[in-house]
PDB file of C-alpha atoms in Angstrom:
ATOM      1  CA  MET M1196     -21.231  23.644  26.653  1.00  0.00           C
ATOM      2  CA  THR M1197     -20.070  20.390  28.445  1.00  0.00           C
ATOM      3  CA  PRO M1198     -18.763  17.492  26.988  1.00  0.00           C
ATOM      4  CA  THR M1199     -21.026  14.729  27.713  1.00  0.00           C
ATOM      5  CA  VAL M1200     -19.227  11.004  27.113  1.00  0.00           C
ATOM      6  CA  THR M1201     -21.542   8.483  26.183  1.00  0.00           C
ATOM      7  CA  PRO M1202     -20.230   4.620  26.467  1.00  0.00           C
ATOM      8  CA  LEU M1203     -21.389   2.485  23.260  1.00  0.00           C
ATOM      9  CA  THR M1204     -20.885  -0.318  24.350  1.00  0.00           C
ATOM     10  CA  GLY M1205     -19.780  -2.706  27.340  1.00  0.00           C
ATOM     11  CA  THR M1206     -16.432  -3.280  25.958  1.00  0.00           C
ATOM     12  CA  VAL M1207     -14.896  -0.444  24.209  1.00  0.00           C
ATOM     13  CA  GLY M1208     -15.800   3.155  22.885  1.00  0.00           C
ATOM     14  CA  ALA M1209     -17.385   6.203  24.143  1.00  0.00           C
ATOM     15  CA  GLU M1210     -19.570   9.258  22.191  1.00  0.00           C
ATOM     16  CA  ILE M1211     -18.257  12.742  22.660  1.00  0.00           C
ATOM     17  CA  THR M1212     -21.051  15.008  22.353  1.00  0.00           C
ATOM     18  CA  ASN M1213     -20.914  19.271  22.921  1.00  0.00           C
ATOM     19  CA  VAL M1214     -17.326  19.273  23.025  1.00  0.00           C
ATOM     20  CA  ASP M1215     -14.726  20.981  19.981  1.00  0.00           C
ATOM     21  CA  LEU M1216     -11.876  19.635  19.697  1.00  0.00           C
ATOM     22  CA  ARG M1217     -10.938  23.611  18.658  1.00  0.00           C
ATOM     23  CA  ASN M1218     -12.000  24.086  22.802  1.00  0.00           C
ATOM     24  CA  ASP M1219      -8.674  23.970  25.504  1.00  0.00           C
ATOM     25  CA  ALA M1220     -11.446  23.736  28.144  1.00  0.00           C
ATOM     26  CA  HIS M1221     -12.294  20.846  26.698  1.00  0.00           C
ATOM     27  CA  TRP M1222      -9.227  18.614  26.229  1.00  0.00           C
ATOM     28  CA  PRO M1223      -9.070  16.862  30.052  1.00  0.00           C
ATOM     29  CA  VAL M1224     -12.907  15.300  29.010  1.00  0.00           C
ATOM     30  CA  ILE M1225     -11.713  14.408  25.588  1.00  0.00           C
ATOM     31  CA  ARG M1226      -8.097  12.314  26.826  1.00  0.00           C
ATOM     32  CA  GLN M1227      -9.919  10.905  29.882  1.00  0.00           C
ATOM     33  CA  ALA M1228     -12.571   9.677  27.597  1.00  0.00           C
ATOM     34  CA  PHE M1229      -9.633   7.867  25.904  1.00  0.00           C
ATOM     35  CA  VAL M1230      -8.250   6.701  28.638  1.00  0.00           C
ATOM     36  CA  ASP M1231     -10.995   5.610  29.962  1.00  0.00           C
ATOM     37  CA  HIS M1232     -12.832   3.855  27.326  1.00  0.00           C
ATOM     38  CA  ALA M1233     -10.130   3.354  24.267  1.00  0.00           C
ATOM     39  CA  VAL M1234     -11.846   4.228  21.131  1.00  0.00           C
ATOM     40  CA  ILE M1235     -14.011   7.729  20.685  1.00  0.00           C
ATOM     41  CA  THR M1236     -15.889   9.059  18.726  1.00  0.00           C
ATOM     42  CA  ILE M1237     -16.777  13.315  18.377  1.00  0.00           C
ATOM     43  CA  ARG M1238     -19.337  13.541  15.210  1.00  0.00           C
ATOM     44  CA  ALA M1239     -19.876  16.905  13.589  1.00  0.00           C
ATOM     45  CA  GLN M1240     -16.785  18.490  13.861  1.00  0.00           C
ATOM     46  CA  THR M1241     -16.028  22.182  11.593  1.00  0.00           C
ATOM     47  CA  ILE M1242     -12.106  21.668  11.519  1.00  0.00           C
ATOM     48  CA  THR M1243      -9.396  22.290   9.342  1.00  0.00           C
ATOM     49  CA  PRO M1244      -5.449  20.371   8.284  1.00  0.00           C
ATOM     50  CA  GLU M1245      -4.467  23.239  10.471  1.00  0.00           C
ATOM     51  CA  ASP M1246      -6.985  22.315  13.446  1.00  0.00           C
ATOM     52  CA  HIS M1247      -6.407  18.625  13.028  1.00  0.00           C
ATOM     53  CA  ILE M1248      -2.956  18.912  12.971  1.00  0.00           C
ATOM     54  CA  THR M1249      -2.902  20.466  17.159  1.00  0.00           C
ATOM     55  CA  PHE M1250      -5.512  18.214  18.152  1.00  0.00           C
ATOM     56  CA  ALA M1251      -2.674  15.436  16.838  1.00  0.00           C
ATOM     57  CA  GLU M1252      -0.137  17.294  18.409  1.00  0.00           C
ATOM     58  CA  ARG M1253      -2.149  17.351  22.016  1.00  0.00           C
ATOM     59  CA  TRP M1254      -1.428  13.289  21.916  1.00  0.00           C
ATOM     60  CA  GLY M1255       2.215  14.298  21.724  1.00  0.00           C
ATOM     61  CA  LYS M1256       5.260  13.676  18.811  1.00  0.00           C
ATOM     62  CA  ILE M1257       3.444  12.721  15.213  1.00  0.00           C
ATOM     63  CA  ASN M1258       3.899   9.359  14.241  1.00  0.00           C
ATOM     64  CA  VAL M1259       2.553  10.139  10.102  1.00  0.00           C
ATOM     65  CA  ASN M1260       2.043   6.404   8.556  1.00  0.00           C
ATOM     66  CA  ARG M1261       4.711   7.039   6.245  1.00  0.00           C
ATOM     67  CA  PHE M1262       3.152   3.902   3.749  1.00  0.00           C
ATOM     68  CA  PHE M1263       0.102   6.153   2.900  1.00  0.00           C
ATOM     69  CA  THR M1264      -0.487   9.342   0.878  1.00  0.00           C
ATOM     70  CA  PRO M1265      -0.098  12.381   2.741  1.00  0.00           C
ATOM     71  CA  LEU M1266      -1.957  15.358   1.709  1.00  0.00           C
ATOM     72  CA  ASP M1267      -0.523  17.112  -0.895  1.00  0.00           C
ATOM     73  CA  THR M1268      -0.486  20.250   1.654  1.00  0.00           C
ATOM     74  CA  HIS M1269      -0.534  19.125   4.346  1.00  0.00           C
ATOM     75  CA  PRO M1270       2.050  15.850   4.663  1.00  0.00           C
ATOM     76  CA  ASN M1271       1.486  14.952   8.940  1.00  0.00           C
ATOM     77  CA  ILE M1272      -1.671  13.972   7.504  1.00  0.00           C
ATOM     78  CA  ALA M1273      -2.345  11.459   5.887  1.00  0.00           C
ATOM     79  CA  VAL M1274      -5.014   9.816   3.648  1.00  0.00           C
ATOM     80  CA  VAL M1275      -6.742   7.127   3.502  1.00  0.00           C
ATOM     81  CA  LEU M1276      -9.053   6.607   0.496  1.00  0.00           C
ATOM     82  CA  LYS M1277     -11.070   4.276  -0.890  1.00  0.00           C
ATOM     83  CA  ASN M1278     -12.631   4.633  -4.952  1.00  0.00           C
ATOM     84  CA  PRO M1279     -16.083   3.583  -5.849  1.00  0.00           C
ATOM     85  CA  ASP M1280     -14.180   0.940  -7.969  1.00  0.00           C
ATOM     86  CA  ASP M1281     -12.053  -0.757  -5.858  1.00  0.00           C
ATOM     87  CA  THR M1282     -12.269  -3.914  -4.721  1.00  0.00           C
ATOM     88  CA  SER M1283     -10.167  -4.138  -2.024  1.00  0.00           C
ATOM     89  CA  ALA M1284     -10.140  -0.834   1.717  1.00  0.00           C
ATOM     90  CA  ILE M1285      -6.770  -0.808   3.702  1.00  0.00           C
ATOM     91  CA  GLY M1286      -6.373  -2.735   7.009  1.00  0.00           C
ATOM     92  CA  GLU M1287      -9.167  -5.191   6.821  1.00  0.00           C
ATOM     93  CA  MET M1288      -7.564  -7.453   8.851  1.00  0.00           C
ATOM     94  CA  TRP M1289      -7.090  -6.989  12.558  1.00  0.00           C
ATOM     95  CA  HIS M1290      -4.734  -4.937  13.280  1.00  0.00           C
ATOM     96  CA  THR M1291      -3.156  -2.844  15.687  1.00  0.00           C
ATOM     97  CA  ASP M1292      -1.903   0.577  13.899  1.00  0.00           C
ATOM     98  CA  HIS M1293       2.136   1.096  13.715  1.00  0.00           C
ATOM     99  CA  SER M1294       2.688  -1.976  16.667  1.00  0.00           C
ATOM    100  CA  TYR M1295       5.832  -2.758  13.791  1.00  0.00           C
ATOM    101  CA  ASP M1296       7.891   0.634  15.262  1.00  0.00           C
ATOM    102  CA  THR M1297      10.110   0.186  18.289  1.00  0.00           C
ATOM    103  CA  ASP M1298       8.204   3.528  19.837  1.00  0.00           C
ATOM    104  CA  PRO M1299       4.321   2.692  18.363  1.00  0.00           C
ATOM    105  CA  ALA M1300       2.000   5.804  17.939  1.00  0.00           C
ATOM    106  CA  MET M1301       0.185   6.333  21.032  1.00  0.00           C
ATOM    107  CA  CYS M1302      -3.507   6.778  19.130  1.00  0.00           C
ATOM    108  CA  SER M1303      -4.798   6.963  15.283  1.00  0.00           C
ATOM    109  CA  ILE M1304      -6.610  10.142  14.326  1.00  0.00           C
ATOM    110  CA  LEU M1305      -9.529   9.453  12.020  1.00  0.00           C
ATOM    111  CA  HIS M1306     -11.085  11.951  10.059  1.00  0.00           C
ATOM    112  CA  ALA M1307     -14.347  11.394   8.149  1.00  0.00           C
ATOM    113  CA  ILE M1308     -14.358  13.328   4.933  1.00  0.00           C
ATOM    114  CA  ASP M1309     -16.520  11.798   2.938  1.00  0.00           C
ATOM    115  CA  LEU M1310     -19.170   8.585   3.944  1.00  0.00           C
ATOM    116  CA  PRO M1311     -20.725   6.158   1.564  1.00  0.00           C
ATOM    117  CA  PRO M1312     -24.465   5.866   3.307  1.00  0.00           C
ATOM    118  CA  TYR M1313     -24.052   2.924   4.760  1.00  0.00           C
ATOM    119  CA  GLY M1314     -21.410   0.463   4.761  1.00  0.00           C
ATOM    120  CA  GLY M1315     -17.943   0.730   5.418  1.00  0.00           C
ATOM    121  CA  ASP M1316     -17.711   0.587   8.967  1.00  0.00           C
ATOM    122  CA  THR M1317     -14.193   0.662  10.443  1.00  0.00           C
ATOM    123  CA  CYS M1318     -14.664  -1.703  14.091  1.00  0.00           C
ATOM    124  CA  PHE M1319     -12.506  -2.127  16.540  1.00  0.00           C
ATOM    125  CA  SER M1320     -11.822  -4.396  19.638  1.00  0.00           C
ATOM    126  CA  SER M1321     -11.068  -4.276  23.146  1.00  0.00           C
ATOM    127  CA  GLN M1322      -7.649  -6.073  23.696  1.00  0.00           C
ATOM    128  CA  TYR M1323      -8.074  -5.427  27.186  1.00  0.00           C
ATOM    129  CA  ALA M1324     -11.108  -8.109  27.158  1.00  0.00           C
ATOM    130  CA  ALA M1325      -9.284 -10.064  24.728  1.00  0.00           C
ATOM    131  CA  TYR M1326      -6.847 -10.225  28.404  1.00  0.00           C
ATOM    132  CA  ASP M1327      -9.615 -10.225  30.685  1.00  0.00           C
ATOM    133  CA  ALA M1328     -10.914 -13.531  29.286  1.00  0.00           C
ATOM    134  CA  LEU M1329      -8.465 -15.488  28.588  1.00  0.00           C
ATOM    135  CA  SER M1330      -7.507 -18.265  32.203  1.00  0.00           C
ATOM    136  CA  GLU M1331      -4.844 -17.516  34.928  1.00  0.00           C
ATOM    137  CA  PRO M1332      -2.568 -20.283  33.316  1.00  0.00           C
ATOM    138  CA  MET M1333      -2.944 -18.753  30.106  1.00  0.00           C
ATOM    139  CA  LYS M1334      -1.963 -14.800  31.164  1.00  0.00           C
ATOM    140  CA  THR M1335       1.190 -16.449  33.802  1.00  0.00           C
ATOM    141  CA  PHE M1336       2.181 -18.193  29.885  1.00  0.00           C
ATOM    142  CA  LEU M1337       1.705 -15.272  27.897  1.00  0.00           C
ATOM    143  CA  GLY M1338       3.050 -12.527  30.402  1.00  0.00           C
ATOM    144  CA  GLY M1339       6.719 -13.663  29.495  1.00  0.00           C
ATOM    145  CA  LEU M1340       6.387 -13.827  25.970  1.00  0.00           C
ATOM    146  CA  SER M1341       7.286 -11.401  23.792  1.00  0.00           C
ATOM    147  CA  ALA M1342       6.406 -11.427  19.483  1.00  0.00           C
ATOM    148  CA  TRP M1343       7.702 -10.064  16.477  1.00  0.00           C
ATOM    149  CA  HIS M1344       5.827  -7.112  14.635  1.00  0.00           C
ATOM    150  CA  SER M1345       6.924  -6.564  10.925  1.00  0.00           C
ATOM    151  CA  SER M1346       5.870  -3.425   8.055  1.00  0.00           C
ATOM    152  CA  ARG M1347       8.015  -5.828   5.676  1.00  0.00           C
ATOM    153  CA  HIS M1348       4.450  -8.328   4.170  1.00  0.00           C
ATOM    154  CA  ALA M1349       2.103  -5.554   4.800  1.00  0.00           C
ATOM    155  CA  PHE M1350       3.355  -2.787   2.540  1.00  0.00           C
ATOM    156  CA  GLY M1351       7.026  -3.682   1.673  1.00  0.00           C
ATOM    157  CA  ALA M1352       8.231  -4.999  -1.550  1.00  0.00           C
ATOM    158  CA  VAL M1353       6.004  -8.112  -2.557  1.00  0.00           C
ATOM    159  CA  THR M1354       2.709  -6.097  -1.967  1.00  0.00           C
ATOM    160  CA  THR M1355       3.695  -3.538  -5.025  1.00  0.00           C
ATOM    161  CA  ASP M1356       0.982  -5.313  -7.621  1.00  0.00           C
ATOM    162  CA  HIS M1357      -1.769  -5.060  -5.183  1.00  0.00           C
ATOM    163  CA  GLU M1358      -4.665  -2.099  -6.462  1.00  0.00           C
ATOM    164  CA  GLN M1359      -3.581  -0.122  -3.403  1.00  0.00           C
ATOM    165  CA  TYR M1360      -0.621   0.374  -4.604  1.00  0.00           C
ATOM    166  CA  GLN M1361      -1.225   0.881  -7.922  1.00  0.00           C
ATOM    167  CA  GLY M1362      -4.196   3.426  -7.308  1.00  0.00           C
ATOM    168  CA  GLY M1363      -1.563   5.851  -5.366  1.00  0.00           C
ATOM    169  CA  ARG M1364      -3.215   4.965  -2.558  1.00  0.00           C
ATOM    170  CA  LEU M1365      -0.110   3.151  -0.705  1.00  0.00           C
ATOM    171  CA  HIS M1366       3.868   4.373  -1.425  1.00  0.00           C
ATOM    172  CA  ASN M1367       7.313   4.373  -0.195  1.00  0.00           C
ATOM    173  CA  ALA M1368       7.057   0.044  -0.190  1.00  0.00           C
ATOM    174  CA  ASP M1369      11.386   0.693   0.022  1.00  0.00           C
ATOM    175  CA  GLN M1370      11.071   1.759   3.529  1.00  0.00           C
ATOM    176  CA  ALA M1371       8.752  -1.138   4.461  1.00  0.00           C
ATOM    177  CA  THR M1372      11.623  -2.067   6.648  1.00  0.00           C
ATOM    178  CA  GLN M1373      10.264  -2.052  10.190  1.00  0.00           C
ATOM    179  CA  ASP M1374      10.965  -5.208  12.511  1.00  0.00           C
ATOM    180  CA  ALA M1375       9.537  -4.326  16.239  1.00  0.00           C
ATOM    181  CA  LEU M1376       9.944  -7.021  19.507  1.00  0.00           C
ATOM    182  CA  HIS M1377       7.394  -5.762  22.241  1.00  0.00           C
ATOM    183  CA  PRO M1378       5.526  -7.990  24.517  1.00  0.00           C
ATOM    184  CA  VAL M1379       2.433 -10.320  23.906  1.00  0.00           C
ATOM    185  CA  VAL M1380       0.725  -8.846  27.165  1.00  0.00           C
ATOM    186  CA  ILE M1381       1.632  -5.095  27.367  1.00  0.00           C
ATOM    187  CA  THR M1382       0.560  -2.386  30.448  1.00  0.00           C
ATOM    188  CA  HIS M1383      -1.066   0.333  28.890  1.00  0.00           C
ATOM    189  CA  PRO M1384       0.721   3.705  29.894  1.00  0.00           C
ATOM    190  CA  LEU M1385      -2.145   5.733  30.725  1.00  0.00           C
ATOM    191  CA  SER M1386      -4.989   3.739  31.905  1.00  0.00           C
ATOM    192  CA  GLY M1387      -2.600   1.105  33.509  1.00  0.00           C
ATOM    193  CA  ARG M1388      -4.666  -2.282  32.182  1.00  0.00           C
ATOM    194  CA  LYS M1389      -2.643  -4.735  31.058  1.00  0.00           C
ATOM    195  CA  ALA M1390      -4.364  -5.934  27.321  1.00  0.00           C
ATOM    196  CA  LEU M1391      -2.857  -8.579  24.544  1.00  0.00           C
ATOM    197  CA  TYR M1392      -0.529  -6.913  22.011  1.00  0.00           C
ATOM    198  CA  VAL M1393      -0.698  -8.892  19.138  1.00  0.00           C
ATOM    199  CA  ASN M1394      -2.579  -8.653  16.007  1.00  0.00           C
ATOM    200  CA  PRO M1395      -2.925 -11.331  12.777  1.00  0.00           C
ATOM    201  CA  ASP M1396      -1.935  -7.955  10.464  1.00  0.00           C
ATOM    202  CA  PHE M1397       1.640  -7.246  12.015  1.00  0.00           C
ATOM    203  CA  THR M1398       2.945  -9.889  13.877  1.00  0.00           C
ATOM    204  CA  THR M1399       5.002 -13.273  12.150  1.00  0.00           C
ATOM    205  CA  HIS M1400       5.833 -14.709  14.970  1.00  0.00           C
ATOM    206  CA  ILE M1401       5.801 -15.468  19.096  1.00  0.00           C
ATOM    207  CA  ASP M1402       9.672 -15.047  19.565  1.00  0.00           C
ATOM    208  CA  GLY M1403      11.258 -18.237  21.099  1.00  0.00           C
ATOM    209  CA  LEU M1404       8.075 -20.295  19.435  1.00  0.00           C
TER     210      LEU M1404
END
C-alpha cells in the first residue's frame, strides 16, 4: 500500500489515501504533505486513543487545549463536542489554534468520531495565500510589526455564561491568562514560506498602532 497525496484546492489542503497512521513507513509522506499543503485529511482510520496520542507525539510535545474538556481516560486528548440542541459551536470564528501561547502548537489534530449527514464543516484558509496577495508596500509595512494575541476574551471569566461553559464543553476559565506577542508576518519553520499570523478570534491589536 503506497500513500497517495491529492491536493484539494489550489491554495491549501490535500487528501492522503492508501495510508495508515500507525505505519511508521508512511510517516515521511504524511509529514511532507503537511509541509506542502498546510492541511491534510486522512479518512477511514480505525485508531484507538493510544494511537491518536502516538501519532500526535510524532509532531512534538503535545500541547493539549486547557480549555476543552479532556477525554476521561486520556487527558492528552481534548473533546470538541456539539450536541444536537446546542445553538453554537466552539471555534466558529476564523482563528489559529493556540496563537495566544508564547510557543504555539505546530498543528492541530482532529479525529472526527460522530458527524452529521451534512453541514458542520470545518473550513480552512491559507495565510500563505493571504500574504502573497498583498502589495509589496503592504508586505514591507507589515513585516516590521508585531501583534498581541490573548486567550482572555475567548476563554476567560467574561465568557463563562456562554453555552459552551454551561454545557460543560469548556472549562478552566480562570486559566485564560495567556498573552503573547508574535510577528504579524512569520516564516513557517518547516516550509520556509511567509504567512500572515493574525486572526480575528485571538489577535487583540497590533503593537504600537
